[in-house]
């Protein structure tokens, strides 16, 4: 096999897959003993494999291999002993509580921390940036359940949906980001009031602090988050905040800012003679009233070579701003777009098919399919950061979507011993030792 930089042992595919297997093996089976032909492990791992290879038809192709050769790549790569049929897979996953998958995300983060990768993700010493945002992963005018959000148009047509409040650890200088366990935006049994992104964000903050009690966080978010109740929730949970502040949402705050003759400022030039200006003012009221929280205001402005302003953005934060840290804070604020472009856009438009209808279910199927997709995405982010063979696959195929097309084609044609061999076949397409594989 080709020799490339190997990931640290605890971050290799085998190590992460084994940790996932161990967790799945220890989950309680919600079925009766006489209705357990397929194990919880094999069912969840089979679904995860589909998300990992971004292929809803993966199990059907592997079943053909198994019928012809008495084994398949599901066994060699994912250690699935018996692959369930689609209906059985959906039925069991629908019964499994989504909360039982939360430790899988924490385990990956702990491995990254122990391997020192999170040291490079610290925006300030020992402080990680976690950006939150909401999105929809299921929408239908017909399919619905008691947990669905619903919206009725003026014409009387009702749309049902499931939303998610997602957080991810990121850094302005890093392409890869690492999702944390999200919170569902969904209606609870017996509740007359619909759930919303704001309430889900408050639950997320409390969950994040509970899951990572000793970790220092800066919580990033859009303009929906930069209001006093949310800021107080962040502060009550001993975190920093860095939330977008738009003039239309904070007229009183901007009136205060305009009363100052000048703001503290720093600037620098970058390529194409662009000038970047960061200005700030500490200790200003977020809103009118004696009970208003005091915030620190920071604004970023970008000017082109003709001195015309081309970009302007502002945030509020509890971090005291100085000449030494203002640029760092503004860059951290600007990286909020990553959760939309690098996370949600990738999940919806870069092969993961987040909004594909894998089945809605009666209880947890839709949410669990989202979580398994998110876990697969997280695996890939880890390998993009740490695994030389995975990075070589990207270079060999060009676009990420092309790489997965190539890997899926190999999965369908060949029986391999492990994930590394499959990657090696892609990297060394023209000179691979064909005796090391079994052709179908």
Coordinates of C-alpha atoms in Angstrom, one line a residue, residues 188-421:
X188 CA -43.4 18.5 22.5
X189 CA -46.4 16.2 23.4
X190 CA -49.3 18.2 24.7
X191 CA -47.7 21.6 24.0
X192 CA -50.1 24.2 22.5
X193 CA -47.2 26.6 21.6
X194 CA -44.8 25.8 18.8
X195 CA -41.1 25.4 19.4
X196 CA -38.8 28.0 17.9
X197 CA -35.1 28.6 17.2
X198 CA -34.7 30.9 20.2
X199 CA -36.0 28.4 22.7
X200 CA -34.0 25.7 21.1
X201 CA -30.9 27.9 21.4
X202 CA -31.4 28.3 25.1
X203 CA -31.7 24.5 25.5
X204 CA -28.6 24.1 23.4
X205 CA -26.6 26.4 25.6
X206 CA -27.6 24.5 28.7
X207 CA -26.8 21.2 27.1
X208 CA -23.4 22.4 25.9
X209 CA -22.4 23.5 29.3
X210 CA -23.6 20.2 30.8
X211 CA -21.7 18.1 28.2
X212 CA -18.5 20.2 28.4
X213 CA -18.4 21.5 32.0
X214 CA -14.8 22.6 32.0
X215 CA -14.4 23.8 28.5
X216 CA -14.3 27.6 27.9
X217 CA -16.5 28.7 24.9
X218 CA -17.2 31.8 22.9
X219 CA -20.7 31.3 21.5
X220 CA -21.3 32.8 18.1
X221 CA -24.6 33.5 16.5
X222 CA -26.7 35.6 14.2
X223 CA -28.9 38.6 15.0
X224 CA -31.6 36.4 16.4
X225 CA -29.3 35.7 19.4
X226 CA -28.2 39.2 20.2
X227 CA -31.0 40.0 22.7
X228 CA -30.9 40.3 26.4
X229 CA -32.6 37.0 27.4
X230 CA -30.3 35.0 25.2
X231 CA -27.2 36.9 26.4
X232 CA -28.2 36.3 30.0
X233 CA -28.6 32.6 29.3
X234 CA -25.1 32.5 27.9
X235 CA -23.7 34.4 30.9
X236 CA -25.6 32.2 33.4
X237 CA -23.8 29.2 31.8
X238 CA -20.4 30.8 32.1
X239 CA -19.6 31.3 28.5
X240 CA -18.6 34.3 26.3
X241 CA -20.8 35.5 23.5
X242 CA -20.2 37.1 20.1
X243 CA -23.5 37.8 18.4
X244 CA -24.3 39.8 15.2
X245 CA -25.8 43.2 16.0
X246 CA -27.8 44.8 13.1
X247 CA -28.9 48.4 13.2
X248 CA -32.6 47.5 12.6
X249 CA -32.6 45.2 15.6
X250 CA -30.7 47.5 18.0
X251 CA -31.7 51.2 17.3
X252 CA -31.0 52.3 20.9
X253 CA -27.5 50.7 20.8
X254 CA -26.6 52.4 17.5
X255 CA -27.9 55.7 18.8
X256 CA -25.5 55.3 21.7
X257 CA -22.6 54.5 19.4
X258 CA -23.4 57.6 17.3
X259 CA -23.0 59.9 20.4
X260 CA -19.3 59.1 20.5
X261 CA -17.1 61.5 18.5
X262 CA -14.7 58.7 17.7
X263 CA -14.4 55.0 18.3
X264 CA -11.2 53.1 19.1
X265 CA -9.9 51.8 15.8
X266 CA -7.2 49.7 14.2
X267 CA -6.7 48.9 10.5
X268 CA -4.6 46.9 8.1
X269 CA -4.2 46.3 4.3
X270 CA -4.5 42.9 2.6
X271 CA -4.2 41.7 -1.0
X272 CA -5.6 43.9 -3.8
X273 CA -5.1 47.0 -1.7
X274 CA -8.1 46.2 0.4
X275 CA -8.3 48.2 3.7
X276 CA -9.8 46.5 6.7
X277 CA -11.0 48.6 9.6
X278 CA -12.0 47.4 13.0
X279 CA -13.6 49.9 15.4
X280 CA -15.1 49.3 18.9
X281 CA -16.6 50.8 22.0
X282 CA -16.7 49.0 25.3
X283 CA -19.5 49.2 28.0
X284 CA -22.6 50.4 26.1
X285 CA -26.2 49.5 26.9
X286 CA -27.8 46.9 24.6
X287 CA -31.2 48.5 25.0
X288 CA -33.1 51.2 26.8
X289 CA -33.9 50.7 30.5
X290 CA -32.1 50.5 33.8
X291 CA -31.9 46.7 33.6
X292 CA -30.1 46.8 30.2
X293 CA -27.1 44.5 29.9
X294 CA -23.9 46.3 29.1
X295 CA -22.1 45.0 26.1
X296 CA -19.0 45.7 24.0
X297 CA -19.6 46.8 20.4
X298 CA -17.2 45.9 17.6
X299 CA -17.6 46.7 13.9
X300 CA -15.7 45.5 10.8
X301 CA -15.5 47.5 7.6
X302 CA -13.8 46.6 4.3
X303 CA -12.8 49.2 1.7
X304 CA -11.7 48.5 -1.9
X305 CA -8.8 50.1 -3.7
X306 CA -11.0 53.1 -4.5
X307 CA -11.7 53.6 -0.8
X308 CA -15.3 52.5 -1.3
X309 CA -16.9 50.5 1.6
X310 CA -17.8 47.1 0.3
X311 CA -18.6 45.2 3.5
X312 CA -19.8 46.2 7.0
X313 CA -20.7 44.0 9.9
X314 CA -21.0 44.4 13.7
X315 CA -21.3 42.3 16.8
X316 CA -21.8 42.6 20.5
X317 CA -19.7 40.7 23.0
X318 CA -18.8 40.5 26.7
X319 CA -15.1 40.3 25.8
X320 CA -13.4 43.6 26.6
X321 CA -11.9 44.9 23.4
X322 CA -8.4 46.3 23.1
X323 CA -5.8 47.0 20.4
X324 CA -4.4 43.6 21.1
X325 CA -7.6 41.5 20.5
X326 CA -10.0 43.5 18.4
X327 CA -8.9 42.0 15.1
X328 CA -9.1 38.5 16.6
X329 CA -12.6 39.1 17.8
X330 CA -13.8 40.5 14.5
X331 CA -12.3 37.6 12.6
X332 CA -13.9 35.2 15.0
X333 CA -17.2 37.0 14.4
X334 CA -16.8 36.7 10.6
X335 CA -16.2 33.0 10.7
X336 CA -19.9 32.5 11.6
X337 CA -20.7 32.0 7.9
X338 CA -18.8 28.6 8.1
X339 CA -21.8 26.9 9.8
X340 CA -23.9 27.8 6.8
X341 CA -21.4 27.3 4.0
X342 CA -19.2 24.5 5.4
X343 CA -21.8 22.7 7.4
X344 CA -25.4 23.2 6.2
X345 CA -24.5 23.7 2.6
X346 CA -22.2 20.6 2.6
X347 CA -24.9 18.5 4.2
X348 CA -27.6 19.7 1.8
X349 CA -25.7 20.2 -1.5
X350 CA -22.4 18.4 -1.4
X351 CA -23.5 14.7 -1.5
X352 CA -24.9 14.1 2.0
X353 CA -28.4 14.8 0.7
X354 CA -29.6 16.0 4.1
X355 CA -33.1 16.7 2.9
X356 CA -33.5 13.3 1.2
X357 CA -36.5 11.5 2.5
X358 CA -35.0 8.5 4.3
X359 CA -38.3 8.0 6.0
X360 CA -40.2 10.2 8.5
X361 CA -41.3 7.6 11.1
X362 CA -43.6 8.0 14.0
X363 CA -41.1 9.0 16.7
X364 CA -37.3 9.4 16.1
X365 CA -36.5 8.2 12.6
X366 CA -36.1 11.6 10.9
X367 CA -33.9 13.0 13.7
X368 CA -31.8 9.9 14.0
X369 CA -31.1 9.9 10.3
X370 CA -30.0 13.5 10.6
X371 CA -27.7 12.6 13.5
X372 CA -26.1 9.7 11.6
X373 CA -25.5 11.9 8.6
X374 CA -23.9 14.5 10.9
X375 CA -21.7 11.8 12.4
X376 CA -20.6 10.7 8.9
X377 CA -19.8 14.3 8.1
X378 CA -17.8 14.6 11.4
X379 CA -15.8 11.5 10.5
X380 CA -14.9 13.1 7.2
X381 CA -13.9 16.4 8.8
X382 CA -11.6 14.5 11.1
X383 CA -9.9 12.7 8.2
X384 CA -9.6 16.0 6.1
X385 CA -7.7 17.4 9.0
X386 CA -5.6 14.4 10.1
X387 CA -5.4 11.6 7.5
X388 CA -2.8 11.7 4.7
X389 CA -4.4 8.9 2.7
X390 CA -7.8 10.7 2.8
X391 CA -6.2 13.9 1.7
X392 CA -4.5 12.1 -1.1
X393 CA -7.8 10.7 -2.3
X394 CA -9.1 14.2 -2.5
X395 CA -6.2 15.2 -4.6
X396 CA -6.5 12.2 -6.8
X397 CA -10.2 12.8 -7.5
X398 CA -10.3 16.6 -7.5
X399 CA -13.7 17.6 -6.3
X400 CA -15.0 16.0 -3.1
X401 CA -18.2 14.8 -4.8
X402 CA -16.0 13.1 -7.5
X403 CA -14.0 11.3 -4.8
X404 CA -17.1 9.8 -3.3
X405 CA -18.4 8.7 -6.7
X406 CA -15.1 6.9 -7.3
X407 CA -15.1 5.3 -3.8
X408 CA -18.7 4.2 -4.3
X409 CA -17.8 2.6 -7.6
X410 CA -15.0 0.7 -6.0
X411 CA -17.3 -0.4 -3.2
X412 CA -19.7 -1.9 -5.7
X413 CA -17.1 -3.8 -7.8
X414 CA -14.5 -5.1 -5.3
X415 CA -14.4 -6.8 -2.0
X416 CA -11.8 -5.1 0.2
X417 CA -10.2 -6.0 3.6
X418 CA -10.7 -2.5 5.1
X419 CA -11.2 1.2 4.5
X420 CA -7.5 1.8 4.0
X421 CA -7.3 -0.7 1.2

